[in-house]
GROMACS .gro file of C-alpha atoms in nm:
model
  476
    1MET     CA    1   1.516   3.643   0.858
    2ALA     CA    2   1.622   3.347   1.072
    3SER     CA    3   1.272   3.319   1.218
    4VAL     CA    4   1.120   3.320   0.868
    5ASN     CA    5   1.351   3.038   0.760
    6TYR     CA    6   1.263   2.851   1.078
    7TRP     CA    7   0.891   2.871   1.004
    8ILE     CA    8   0.943   2.770   0.639
    9VAL     CA    9   1.142   2.464   0.744
   10LEU     CA   10   0.882   2.381   1.010
   11ILE     CA   11   0.592   2.410   0.764
   12VAL     CA   12   0.769   2.202   0.498
   13ASN     CA   13   0.857   1.929   0.749
   14ALA     CA   14   0.505   1.928   0.891
   15ALA     CA   15   0.355   1.901   0.542
   16TYR     CA   16   0.593   1.618   0.460
   17ILE     CA   17   0.510   1.427   0.778
   18ILE     CA   18   0.137   1.475   0.719
   19THR     CA   19   0.179   1.345   0.362
   20ILE     CA   20   0.364   1.035   0.484
   21ILE     CA   21   0.100   0.967   0.751
   22SER     CA   22  -0.180   1.022   0.497
   23CYS     CA   23  -0.022   0.773   0.257
   24ILE     CA   24   0.010   0.516   0.536
   25VAL     CA   25  -0.355   0.569   0.633
   26VAL     CA   26  -0.462   0.524   0.268
   27VAL     CA   27  -0.259   0.202   0.241
   28LEU     CA   28  -0.418   0.063   0.556
   29LYS     CA   29  -0.773   0.170   0.461
   30GLU     CA   30  -0.750  -0.008   0.125
   31ASN     CA   31  -0.733  -0.343   0.311
   32ARG     CA   32  -0.504  -0.497   0.053
   33ASN     CA   33  -0.289  -0.806   0.090
   34PRO     CA   34  -0.131  -0.761   0.438
   35ILE     CA   35   0.219  -0.839   0.310
   36ARG     CA   36   0.185  -0.583   0.032
   37SER     CA   37   0.051  -0.322   0.274
   38LEU     CA   38   0.331  -0.395   0.520
   39ALA     CA   39   0.591  -0.354   0.245
   40TRP     CA   40   0.457  -0.006   0.167
   41VAL     CA   41   0.433   0.095   0.533
   42ILE     CA   42   0.793  -0.017   0.596
   43ALA     CA   43   0.912   0.173   0.289
   44LEU     CA   44   0.727   0.489   0.393
   45ILE     CA   45   0.858   0.478   0.751
   46PHE     CA   46   1.220   0.372   0.705
   47LEU     CA   47   1.284   0.520   0.359
   48PRO     CA   48   1.054   0.822   0.378
   49VAL     CA   49   1.179   1.017   0.075
   50VAL     CA   50   1.231   0.719  -0.155
   51GLY     CA   51   0.925   0.543  -0.014
   52LEU     CA   52   0.699   0.842  -0.076
   53VAL     CA   53   0.819   0.881  -0.434
   54PHE     CA   54   0.773   0.511  -0.502
   55TYR     CA   55   0.427   0.510  -0.343
   56LEU     CA   56   0.310   0.807  -0.552
   57PHE     CA   57   0.432   0.632  -0.867
   58PHE     CA   58   0.355   0.269  -0.794
   59GLY     CA   59   0.145   0.230  -0.482
   60ARG     CA   60  -0.199   0.368  -0.542
   61SER     CA   61  -0.496   0.154  -0.636
   62LEU     CA   62  -0.737   0.209  -0.926
   63LYS     CA   63  -0.997  -0.041  -0.807
   64GLY     CA   64  -1.351   0.090  -0.817
   65GLN     CA   65  -1.309   0.283  -1.140
   66HIS     CA   66  -1.466   0.165  -1.465
   67MET     CA   67  -1.324   0.095  -1.810
   68ILE     CA   68  -1.665   0.064  -1.968
   69SER     CA   69  -2.010   0.209  -1.906
   70ARG     CA   70  -2.293  -0.010  -1.784
   71HIS     CA   71  -2.474   0.057  -2.112
   72ASN     CA   72  -2.184  -0.078  -2.318
   73LYS     CA   73  -2.137  -0.368  -2.079
   74ARG     CA   74  -2.499  -0.470  -2.140
   75LYS     CA   75  -2.445  -0.425  -2.513
   76ILE     CA   76  -2.146  -0.662  -2.516
   77ILE     CA   77  -2.328  -0.919  -2.304
   78SER     CA   78  -2.634  -0.912  -2.530
   79ARG     CA   79  -2.422  -0.958  -2.843
   80MET     CA   80  -2.201  -1.233  -2.702
   81ALA     CA   81  -2.477  -1.424  -2.524
   82PRO     CA   82  -2.602  -1.610  -2.837
   83ARG     CA   83  -2.256  -1.768  -2.874
   84HIS     CA   84  -2.241  -1.883  -2.512
   85VAL     CA   85  -2.281  -2.259  -2.482
   86ASN     CA   86  -2.521  -2.398  -2.223
   87LEU     CA   87  -2.299  -2.589  -1.981
   88SER     CA   88  -2.559  -2.860  -1.932
   89ASN     CA   89  -2.513  -2.953  -2.300
   90ILE     CA   90  -2.136  -3.010  -2.292
   91ASP     CA   91  -1.927  -3.303  -2.172
   92LEU     CA   92  -1.679  -3.145  -1.930
   93PRO     CA   93  -1.576  -3.229  -1.574
   94VAL     CA   94  -1.772  -3.048  -1.304
   95ALA     CA   95  -1.452  -2.872  -1.196
   96ASP     CA   96  -1.407  -2.723  -1.545
   97LYS     CA   97  -1.770  -2.613  -1.556
   98ASN     CA   98  -1.723  -2.433  -1.225
   99LEU     CA   99  -1.412  -2.262  -1.363
  100ILE     CA  100  -1.614  -2.150  -1.666
  101LYS     CA  101  -1.876  -2.001  -1.433
  102LEU     CA  102  -1.608  -1.820  -1.234
  103SER     CA  103  -1.447  -1.676  -1.548
  104ARG     CA  104  -1.781  -1.551  -1.674
  105ALA     CA  105  -1.866  -1.392  -1.339
  106LEU     CA  106  -1.532  -1.211  -1.323
  107SER     CA  107  -1.498  -1.069  -1.673
  108TYR     CA  108  -1.815  -1.152  -1.869
  109SER     CA  109  -1.618  -1.429  -2.038
  110PHE     CA  110  -1.845  -1.639  -2.256
  111TYR     CA  111  -1.763  -2.004  -2.318
  112THR     CA  112  -1.749  -2.086  -2.690
  113VAL     CA  113  -1.684  -2.411  -2.876
  114ASN     CA  114  -1.675  -2.316  -3.245
  115ASN     CA  115  -1.302  -2.244  -3.256
  116HIS     CA  116  -0.973  -2.342  -3.417
  117ILE     CA  117  -0.624  -2.275  -3.276
  118ASP     CA  118  -0.267  -2.282  -3.411
  119ILE     CA  119   0.025  -2.278  -3.167
  120PHE     CA  120   0.353  -2.099  -3.242
  121THR     CA  121   0.669  -2.151  -3.036
  122THR     CA  122   0.908  -1.939  -3.244
  123GLY     CA  123   0.896  -1.578  -3.354
  124ASN     CA  124   0.954  -1.674  -3.717
  125GLU     CA  125   0.642  -1.893  -3.719
  126LYS     CA  126   0.429  -1.628  -3.553
  127PHE     CA  127   0.542  -1.327  -3.755
  128ASN     CA  128   0.532  -1.509  -4.090
  129ALA     CA  129   0.170  -1.609  -4.025
  130LEU     CA  130   0.077  -1.266  -3.886
  131LYS     CA  131   0.226  -1.075  -4.179
  132GLN     CA  132   0.043  -1.299  -4.426
  133ASP     CA  133  -0.290  -1.250  -4.245
  134LEU     CA  134  -0.234  -0.873  -4.230
  135ARG     CA  135  -0.163  -0.861  -4.604
  136ASN     CA  136  -0.487  -1.052  -4.669
  137ALA     CA  137  -0.704  -0.819  -4.457
  138LYS     CA  138  -1.008  -0.684  -4.641
  139LYS     CA  139  -1.202  -0.476  -4.388
  140SER     CA  140  -1.027  -0.414  -4.058
  141ILE     CA  141  -0.710  -0.466  -3.857
  142TYR     CA  142  -0.715  -0.410  -3.480
  143LEU     CA  143  -0.364  -0.449  -3.336
  144GLN     CA  144  -0.260  -0.409  -2.972
  145TYR     CA  145   0.084  -0.468  -2.819
  146TYR     CA  146   0.266  -0.382  -2.499
  147ILE     CA  147   0.588  -0.335  -2.700
  148PHE     CA  148   0.579  -0.217  -3.061
  149SER     CA  149   0.945  -0.160  -3.145
  150ASP     CA  150   1.071   0.045  -3.438
  151ASP     CA  151   1.335  -0.218  -3.522
  152THR     CA  152   1.335  -0.435  -3.836
  153THR     CA  153   1.037  -0.646  -3.724
  154GLY     CA  154   0.838  -0.339  -3.619
  155GLN     CA  155   0.913  -0.156  -3.943
  156GLU     CA  156   0.797  -0.456  -4.148
  157ILE     CA  157   0.467  -0.470  -3.960
  158ALA     CA  158   0.426  -0.091  -3.984
  159ASP     CA  159   0.485  -0.099  -4.360
  160ILE     CA  160   0.209  -0.358  -4.404
  161LEU     CA  161  -0.031  -0.157  -4.186
  162ILE     CA  162   0.040   0.157  -4.386
  163ARG     CA  163  -0.024  -0.019  -4.716
  164LYS     CA  164  -0.352  -0.164  -4.589
  165ALA     CA  165  -0.467   0.174  -4.455
  166ARG     CA  166  -0.398   0.331  -4.794
  167ASP     CA  167  -0.602   0.051  -4.953
  168GLY     CA  168  -0.901   0.157  -4.742
  169VAL     CA  169  -0.876  -0.101  -4.463
  170ASP     CA  170  -0.972   0.029  -4.117
  171VAL     CA  171  -0.643  -0.002  -3.925
  172LYS     CA  172  -0.624   0.078  -3.554
  173VAL     CA  173  -0.320   0.031  -3.329
  174ILE     CA  174  -0.296   0.044  -2.949
  175TYR     CA  175   0.053   0.047  -2.801
  176ASP     CA  176   0.149   0.082  -2.438
  177HIS     CA  177   0.310   0.420  -2.388
  178VAL     CA  178   0.568   0.288  -2.140
  179GLY     CA  179   0.631  -0.052  -2.297
  180SER     CA  180   0.687   0.109  -2.639
  181PHE     CA  181   0.871   0.412  -2.501
  182SER     CA  182   1.194   0.327  -2.685
  183ALA     CA  183   1.019   0.357  -3.022
  184ARG     CA  184   1.076   0.699  -3.173
  185SER     CA  185   0.773   0.925  -3.201
  186ARG     CA  186   0.816   0.958  -3.576
  187PHE     CA  187   0.766   0.581  -3.604
  188PHE     CA  188   0.403   0.611  -3.494
  189LYS     CA  189   0.366   0.950  -3.664
  190ARG     CA  190   0.456   0.788  -3.997
  191MET     CA  191   0.173   0.538  -3.952
  192SER     CA  192  -0.073   0.808  -3.844
  193GLU     CA  193   0.005   1.026  -4.144
  194ALA     CA  194  -0.065   0.728  -4.372
  195GLY     CA  195  -0.412   0.672  -4.224
  196VAL     CA  196  -0.336   0.425  -3.945
  197GLU     CA  197  -0.515   0.531  -3.626
  198THR     CA  198  -0.267   0.497  -3.339
  199HIS     CA  199  -0.350   0.523  -2.970
  200PRO     CA  200  -0.093   0.519  -2.686
  201PHE     CA  201  -0.257   0.348  -2.389
  202PHE     CA  202  -0.235   0.557  -2.070
  203ARG     CA  203  -0.005   0.817  -2.222
  204VAL     CA  204   0.251   0.923  -1.962
  205THR     CA  205   0.332   1.293  -1.960
  206PHE     CA  206   0.502   1.477  -1.675
  207PRO     CA  207   0.186   1.608  -1.502
  208GLN     CA  208   0.033   1.259  -1.514
  209LEU     CA  209   0.353   1.064  -1.442
  210ALA     CA  210   0.265   0.951  -1.091
  211ASN     CA  211  -0.095   0.872  -1.189
  212ARG     CA  212  -0.027   0.641  -1.482
  213ILE     CA  213   0.322   0.494  -1.497
  214ASN     CA  214   0.243   0.192  -1.279
  215TRP     CA  215  -0.061   0.063  -1.470
  216ARG     CA  216   0.041  -0.078  -1.803
  217ASN     CA  217  -0.144  -0.259  -2.080
  218HIS     CA  218   0.045  -0.585  -2.121
  219ARG     CA  219  -0.199  -0.741  -2.370
  220LYS     CA  220  -0.094  -0.867  -2.714
  221ILE     CA  221  -0.405  -0.888  -2.931
  222VAL     CA  222  -0.463  -0.878  -3.306
  223VAL     CA  223  -0.804  -0.907  -3.475
  224ILE     CA  224  -0.823  -0.919  -3.855
  225ASP     CA  225  -1.158  -0.875  -4.033
  226GLY     CA  226  -1.329  -0.994  -3.714
  227GLU     CA  227  -1.243  -1.352  -3.812
  228THR     CA  228  -0.877  -1.418  -3.728
  229GLY     CA  229  -0.709  -1.335  -3.400
  230TYR     CA  230  -0.370  -1.353  -3.233
  231LEU     CA  231  -0.289  -1.366  -2.862
  232GLY     CA  232   0.009  -1.475  -2.656
  233GLY     CA  233   0.340  -1.365  -2.510
  234MET     CA  234   0.525  -1.224  -2.810
  235ASN     CA  235   0.552  -0.849  -2.859
  236ILE     CA  236   0.659  -0.686  -3.185
  237ALA     CA  237   1.038  -0.677  -3.160
  238ASP     CA  238   1.342  -0.838  -3.323
  239ARG     CA  239   1.439  -1.035  -3.013
  240TYR     CA  240   1.140  -1.267  -3.053
  241GLN     CA  241   1.293  -1.387  -3.380
  242ASN     CA  242   1.666  -1.323  -3.349
  243GLY     CA  243   1.735  -1.310  -2.977
  244THR     CA  244   1.887  -1.014  -2.794
  245SER     CA  245   2.190  -0.808  -2.889
  246GLU     CA  246   2.378  -1.001  -2.617
  247GLY     CA  247   2.311  -1.325  -2.806
  248ILE     CA  248   2.040  -1.456  -2.571
  249ALA     CA  249   1.775  -1.659  -2.753
  250TRP     CA  250   1.409  -1.584  -2.679
  251ARG     CA  251   1.157  -1.865  -2.622
  252ASP     CA  252   0.788  -1.774  -2.626
  253THR     CA  253   0.445  -1.907  -2.717
  254HIS     CA  254   0.174  -1.740  -2.925
  255PHE     CA  255  -0.162  -1.846  -3.068
  256ARG     CA  256  -0.351  -1.789  -3.392
  257LEU     CA  257  -0.726  -1.814  -3.339
  258GLN     CA  258  -1.033  -1.850  -3.558
  259GLY     CA  259  -1.396  -1.888  -3.460
  260ASP     CA  260  -1.625  -1.745  -3.195
  261ILE     CA  261  -1.340  -1.663  -2.954
  262VAL     CA  262  -1.225  -1.388  -3.193
  263GLU     CA  263  -1.537  -1.191  -3.095
  264SER     CA  264  -1.406  -1.181  -2.738
  265LEU     CA  265  -1.068  -1.054  -2.858
  266MET     CA  266  -1.238  -0.785  -3.064
  267TYR     CA  267  -1.453  -0.663  -2.776
  268SER     CA  268  -1.148  -0.653  -2.548
  269PHE     CA  269  -0.970  -0.434  -2.804
  270ILE     CA  270  -1.269  -0.204  -2.844
  271VAL     CA  271  -1.301  -0.154  -2.467
  272ASP     CA  272  -0.931  -0.062  -2.447
  273TRP     CA  273  -0.960   0.171  -2.746
  274ASN     CA  274  -1.258   0.358  -2.604
  275PHE     CA  275  -1.105   0.380  -2.256
  276LYS     CA  276  -0.951   0.725  -2.185
  277ASN     CA  277  -0.959   0.795  -2.558
  278ASN     CA  278  -1.268   0.904  -2.746
  279PRO     CA  279  -1.562   0.725  -2.584
  280GLU     CA  280  -1.780   0.536  -2.827
  281SER     CA  281  -1.525   0.598  -3.105
  282ILE     CA  282  -1.563   0.236  -3.213
  283GLU     CA  283  -1.906   0.080  -3.226
  284TYR     CA  284  -1.953  -0.287  -3.147
  285PRO     CA  285  -1.988  -0.456  -3.487
  286PRO     CA  286  -2.227  -0.741  -3.566
  287MET     CA  287  -2.097  -1.089  -3.498
  288ALA     CA  288  -1.925  -1.284  -3.774
  289PRO     CA  289  -2.094  -1.600  -3.905
  290VAL     CA  290  -2.001  -1.932  -3.744
  291ARG     CA  291  -1.723  -2.102  -3.943
  292PHE     CA  292  -1.635  -2.393  -3.714
  293ARG     CA  293  -1.862  -2.641  -3.543
  294ASN     CA  294  -1.806  -2.810  -3.206
  295ASN     CA  295  -1.429  -2.782  -3.198
  296THR     CA  296  -1.207  -2.629  -2.931
  297GLY     CA  297  -1.380  -2.487  -2.622
  298MET     CA  298  -1.240  -2.150  -2.509
  299GLN     CA  299  -1.292  -1.843  -2.294
  300LEU     CA  300  -1.102  -1.516  -2.285
  301ILE     CA  301  -1.036  -1.390  -1.933
  302THR     CA  302  -0.933  -1.025  -1.909
  303SER     CA  303  -0.813  -0.839  -1.603
  304GLY     CA  304  -0.680  -0.502  -1.497
  305PRO     CA  305  -0.620  -0.273  -1.200
  306LEU     CA  306  -0.971  -0.127  -1.231
  307ASP     CA  307  -1.144  -0.462  -1.179
  308SER     CA  308  -1.308  -0.531  -0.845
  309TRP     CA  309  -1.137  -0.870  -0.829
  310ASP     CA  310  -0.793  -1.000  -0.928
  311ASN     CA  311  -0.942  -1.198  -1.215
  312GLN     CA  312  -0.633  -1.379  -1.340
  313ALA     CA  313  -0.514  -1.477  -0.992
  314LEU     CA  314  -0.856  -1.614  -0.896
  315CYS     CA  315  -0.885  -1.820  -1.216
  316PHE     CA  316  -0.531  -1.952  -1.173
  317LEU     CA  317  -0.608  -2.042  -0.812
  318LYS     CA  318  -0.933  -2.219  -0.903
  319ALA     CA  319  -0.767  -2.416  -1.183
  320ILE     CA  320  -0.471  -2.522  -0.968
  321SER     CA  321  -0.700  -2.621  -0.681
  322ASN     CA  322  -0.909  -2.832  -0.921
  323ALA     CA  323  -0.609  -3.033  -1.048
  324THR     CA  324  -0.609  -3.407  -0.980
  325LYS     CA  325  -0.309  -3.536  -1.179
  326SER     CA  326  -0.065  -3.270  -1.298
  327ILE     CA  327   0.017  -2.898  -1.305
  328TYR     CA  328   0.283  -2.773  -1.547
  329ILE     CA  329   0.377  -2.404  -1.539
  330GLN     CA  330   0.601  -2.194  -1.763
  331THR     CA  331   0.663  -1.835  -1.662
  332PRO     CA  332   0.941  -1.578  -1.707
  333TYR     CA  333   0.881  -1.434  -1.360
  334PHE     CA  334   0.774  -1.650  -1.066
  335LEU     CA  335   0.648  -1.429  -0.783
  336PRO     CA  336   0.328  -1.602  -0.671
  337THR     CA  337   0.080  -1.465  -0.424
  338ASP     CA  338   0.064  -1.648  -0.092
  339ALA     CA  339  -0.260  -1.817  -0.198
  340LEU     CA  340  -0.111  -1.948  -0.523
  341GLN     CA  341   0.211  -2.058  -0.353
  342HIS     CA  342   0.012  -2.251  -0.093
  343ALA     CA  343  -0.212  -2.406  -0.360
  344LEU     CA  344   0.092  -2.533  -0.550
  345GLU     CA  345   0.249  -2.669  -0.231
  346ALA     CA  346  -0.078  -2.839  -0.131
  347ALA     CA  347  -0.105  -2.998  -0.475
  348ALA     CA  348   0.252  -3.132  -0.463
  349LEU     CA  349   0.207  -3.262  -0.109
  350SER     CA  350  -0.107  -3.441  -0.236
  351LYS     CA  351   0.117  -3.629  -0.485
  352ILE     CA  352   0.001  -3.428  -0.785
  353ASP     CA  353   0.282  -3.388  -1.040
  354VAL     CA  354   0.369  -3.017  -1.012
  355ARG     CA  355   0.644  -2.878  -1.237
  356ILE     CA  356   0.755  -2.517  -1.278
  357MET     CA  357   0.988  -2.395  -1.552
  358ILE     CA  358   1.159  -2.056  -1.513
  359PRO     CA  359   1.445  -1.887  -1.701
  360GLY     CA  360   1.805  -1.971  -1.626
  361LYS     CA  361   1.890  -1.639  -1.791
  362SER     CA  362   1.650  -1.353  -1.725
  363ASP     CA  363   1.605  -1.006  -1.870
  364SER     CA  364   1.547  -0.878  -1.514
  365ARG     CA  365   1.803  -0.970  -1.247
  366MET     CA  366   1.590  -0.826  -0.967
  367LEU     CA  367   1.282  -1.027  -1.063
  368GLN     CA  368   1.499  -1.335  -1.112
  369TYR     CA  369   1.644  -1.311  -0.761
  370ALA     CA  370   1.301  -1.240  -0.614
  371GLY     CA  371   1.167  -1.549  -0.791
  372TYR     CA  372   1.454  -1.765  -0.669
  373SER     CA  373   1.350  -1.691  -0.310
  374TYR     CA  374   1.031  -1.895  -0.367
  375VAL     CA  375   1.213  -2.198  -0.507
  376THR     CA  376   1.336  -2.345  -0.177
  377GLN     CA  377   0.985  -2.383  -0.038
  378CYS     CA  378   0.866  -2.529  -0.370
  379LEU     CA  379   1.140  -2.792  -0.364
  380ARG     CA  380   1.069  -2.871   0.001
  381ALA     CA  381   0.705  -2.943  -0.090
  382GLY     CA  382   0.806  -3.176  -0.373
  383ILE     CA  383   0.750  -2.937  -0.664
  384LYS     CA  384   0.987  -3.004  -0.954
  385VAL     CA  385   1.160  -2.682  -1.061
  386TYR     CA  386   1.353  -2.643  -1.387
  387LEU     CA  387   1.586  -2.369  -1.511
  388TYR     CA  388   1.555  -2.315  -1.886
  389ASN     CA  389   1.914  -2.286  -2.015
  390PRO     CA  390   1.905  -2.209  -2.391
  391GLY     CA  391   1.793  -1.848  -2.341
  392MET     CA  392   1.522  -1.625  -2.199
  393LEU     CA  393   1.202  -1.821  -2.132
  394HIS     CA  394   0.921  -1.571  -2.193
  395ALA     CA  395   0.638  -1.824  -2.244
  396LYS     CA  396   0.344  -1.802  -2.005
  397GLY     CA  397   0.117  -2.099  -1.955
  398ILE     CA  398  -0.041  -2.347  -1.716
  399ILE     CA  399  -0.130  -2.700  -1.825
  400ILE     CA  400  -0.374  -2.871  -1.589
  401ASP     CA  401  -0.438  -3.247  -1.602
  402GLU     CA  402  -0.536  -3.359  -1.954
  403ASN     CA  403  -0.808  -3.111  -2.047
  404LEU     CA  404  -0.719  -2.753  -1.950
  405VAL     CA  405  -0.466  -2.495  -2.071
  406ILE     CA  406  -0.438  -2.134  -1.954
  407ALA     CA  407  -0.209  -1.917  -2.164
  408GLY     CA  408  -0.174  -1.560  -2.284
  409SER     CA  409   0.005  -1.247  -2.170
  410THR     CA  410  -0.015  -1.308  -1.794
  411ASN     CA  411   0.302  -1.374  -1.597
  412PHE     CA  412   0.293  -1.563  -1.267
  413ASP     CA  413   0.367  -1.252  -1.062
  414TYR     CA  414   0.209  -0.972  -0.862
  415ARG     CA  415   0.236  -0.716  -1.141
  416SER     CA  416   0.033  -0.926  -1.385
  417PHE     CA  417  -0.222  -1.020  -1.121
  418GLU     CA  418  -0.280  -0.670  -0.980
  419ASN     CA  419  -0.129  -0.385  -1.184
  420ASN     CA  420  -0.130  -0.477  -1.552
  421PHE     CA  421  -0.413  -0.503  -1.802
  422GLU     CA  422  -0.383  -0.869  -1.908
  423CYS     CA  423  -0.566  -1.138  -2.102
  424SER     CA  424  -0.547  -1.517  -2.103
  425LEU     CA  425  -0.712  -1.796  -2.296
  426MET     CA  426  -0.887  -2.065  -2.099
  427ILE     CA  427  -0.873  -2.364  -2.335
  428TYR     CA  428  -1.080  -2.671  -2.249
  429ASP     CA  429  -0.957  -2.926  -2.501
  430LYS     CA  430  -0.765  -3.254  -2.476
  431ASP     CA  431  -0.590  -3.216  -2.811
  432VAL     CA  432  -0.459  -2.866  -2.731
  433ASN     CA  433  -0.361  -2.988  -2.384
  434ARG     CA  434  -0.162  -3.274  -2.540
  435LYS     CA  435   0.017  -3.039  -2.781
  436MET     CA  436   0.106  -2.799  -2.500
  437ARG     CA  437   0.230  -3.089  -2.284
  438ASP     CA  438   0.451  -3.203  -2.572
  439ILE     CA  439   0.592  -2.850  -2.602
  440PHE     CA  440   0.653  -2.835  -2.226
  441PHE     CA  441   0.841  -3.165  -2.217
  442ASN     CA  442   1.042  -3.070  -2.524
  443ASP     CA  443   1.145  -2.750  -2.342
  444ILE     CA  444   1.246  -2.956  -2.037
  445LYS     CA  445   1.517  -3.142  -2.231
  446PRO     CA  446   1.782  -2.865  -2.212
  447CYS     CA  447   1.676  -2.756  -1.862
  448THR     CA  448   1.857  -2.801  -1.533
  449LYS     CA  449   1.639  -2.978  -1.277
  450LEU     CA  450   1.696  -2.828  -0.934
  451THR     CA  451   1.732  -3.042  -0.622
  452PHE     CA  452   1.675  -2.926  -0.267
  453ASN     CA  453   2.022  -3.027  -0.143
  454THR     CA  454   2.208  -2.856  -0.428
  455TRP     CA  455   1.987  -2.546  -0.426
  456HIS     CA  456   2.025  -2.506  -0.051
  457LYS     CA  457   2.405  -2.490  -0.092
  458ARG     CA  458   2.409  -2.181  -0.313
  459PRO     CA  459   2.625  -1.893  -0.178
  460ILE     CA  460   2.501  -1.726   0.139
  461PHE     CA  461   2.528  -1.378  -0.012
  462GLN     CA  462   2.295  -1.485  -0.294
  463ARG     CA  463   2.039  -1.617  -0.048
  464ILE     CA  464   2.055  -1.294   0.151
  465LEU     CA  465   2.012  -1.090  -0.167
  466GLU     CA  466   1.712  -1.302  -0.268
  467SER     CA  467   1.553  -1.251   0.073
  468ILE     CA  468   1.605  -0.876   0.058
  469VAL     CA  469   1.454  -0.849  -0.290
  470ARG     CA  470   1.164  -1.073  -0.184
  471LEU     CA  471   1.068  -0.820   0.084
  472VAL     CA  472   0.965  -0.577  -0.188
  473SER     CA  473   0.843  -0.841  -0.437
  474PRO     CA  474   0.474  -0.754  -0.375
  475ILE     CA  475   0.541  -0.403  -0.510
  476LEU     CA  476   0.778  -0.491  -0.797
   0.00000   0.00000   0.00000
């Protein structure tokens, strides 16, 4: 009996060691960011049990897979191409034209000019406009959110969707299965029974837990009748209007869109709907007529863990590197890649006005401490860093010089750049840039501006904690 137990223990240990070694080999063969790879190797070697579990859940790569068939990719390109503006016919700096080319190469992002945009900085503004547009829908409502809560705000939106579905409007809802996990199943069941088609993105069940939990759809997209769209940082939840139960106010930015750019939002939704669902369950509808002429220039840049490139990170890097006067960033989580950190430092050292605004109060202590570890080097390079004091800053945006704005669902962190399905607007317009600059400087008023000398004097235990958390920041 003892010999049997000995062999069982030996086999189990051997299998475990082989699994650990195999995972390390896979990490090394993927040729990822060296720091990220090193973080996984250290975790697997020195925390073998915990490291293995975390790797199985959060470490594997999806790159090389496809969200959309080549046939459908060609179909989208052929339908969007007529709206694409010839760059030789527009008055934009060469740097912006090169950014447009990069965005198109990465995610088939067509540059359009026949657009109109409204900017919302409070949940009340956004949800009042959204509910009115939903009530006025005549043909279709495509709605996609990372978090669709079953609180008061969520119930109000659900009630409108149910009424529109009963009126014969085609209503489809995508919600992230992890982001919306707190919503009770009967919340979505009530909508489904009323005729609303609901689809949990990457549904996580126990057999698929390790395969899917790490890759989440963080997009917030609404398309109404193919003519009006919404995109930004606000999910469907009470806290975006009323703050949290702890009394923390929520500051975010969202956009209402009309014009050619709405086609891009619609195609993004359709690709997500057809992915891992019922392929070809939504056809690509004909394009809506042009309603605006020669207004705001825009592109939609999408990204996800299946893409061959880190689309958002590359566009951010290109835009920051192109800056000649100013770079203003708002983000709830500041965990830049090495390339982005170096680009910001190089810009500041070149006497470009670089300002970064992050929350003074965060909904994630770990991410907050990890982000703080990057602040010292920013301050040393001359980057101005501000802590937003009134509440949780959840707005995501980059304002470059006087002509470019990048904003959407993408945070300035590894998760958004590599693991999440994200989308951002690339807005090439001086008027929108001016409005976003005004919003940024209005938000600065209640902020605390950090100084190198004061920041360097924070408690030693806090600095040690920040450094420890930073070690695993590439895999947070």
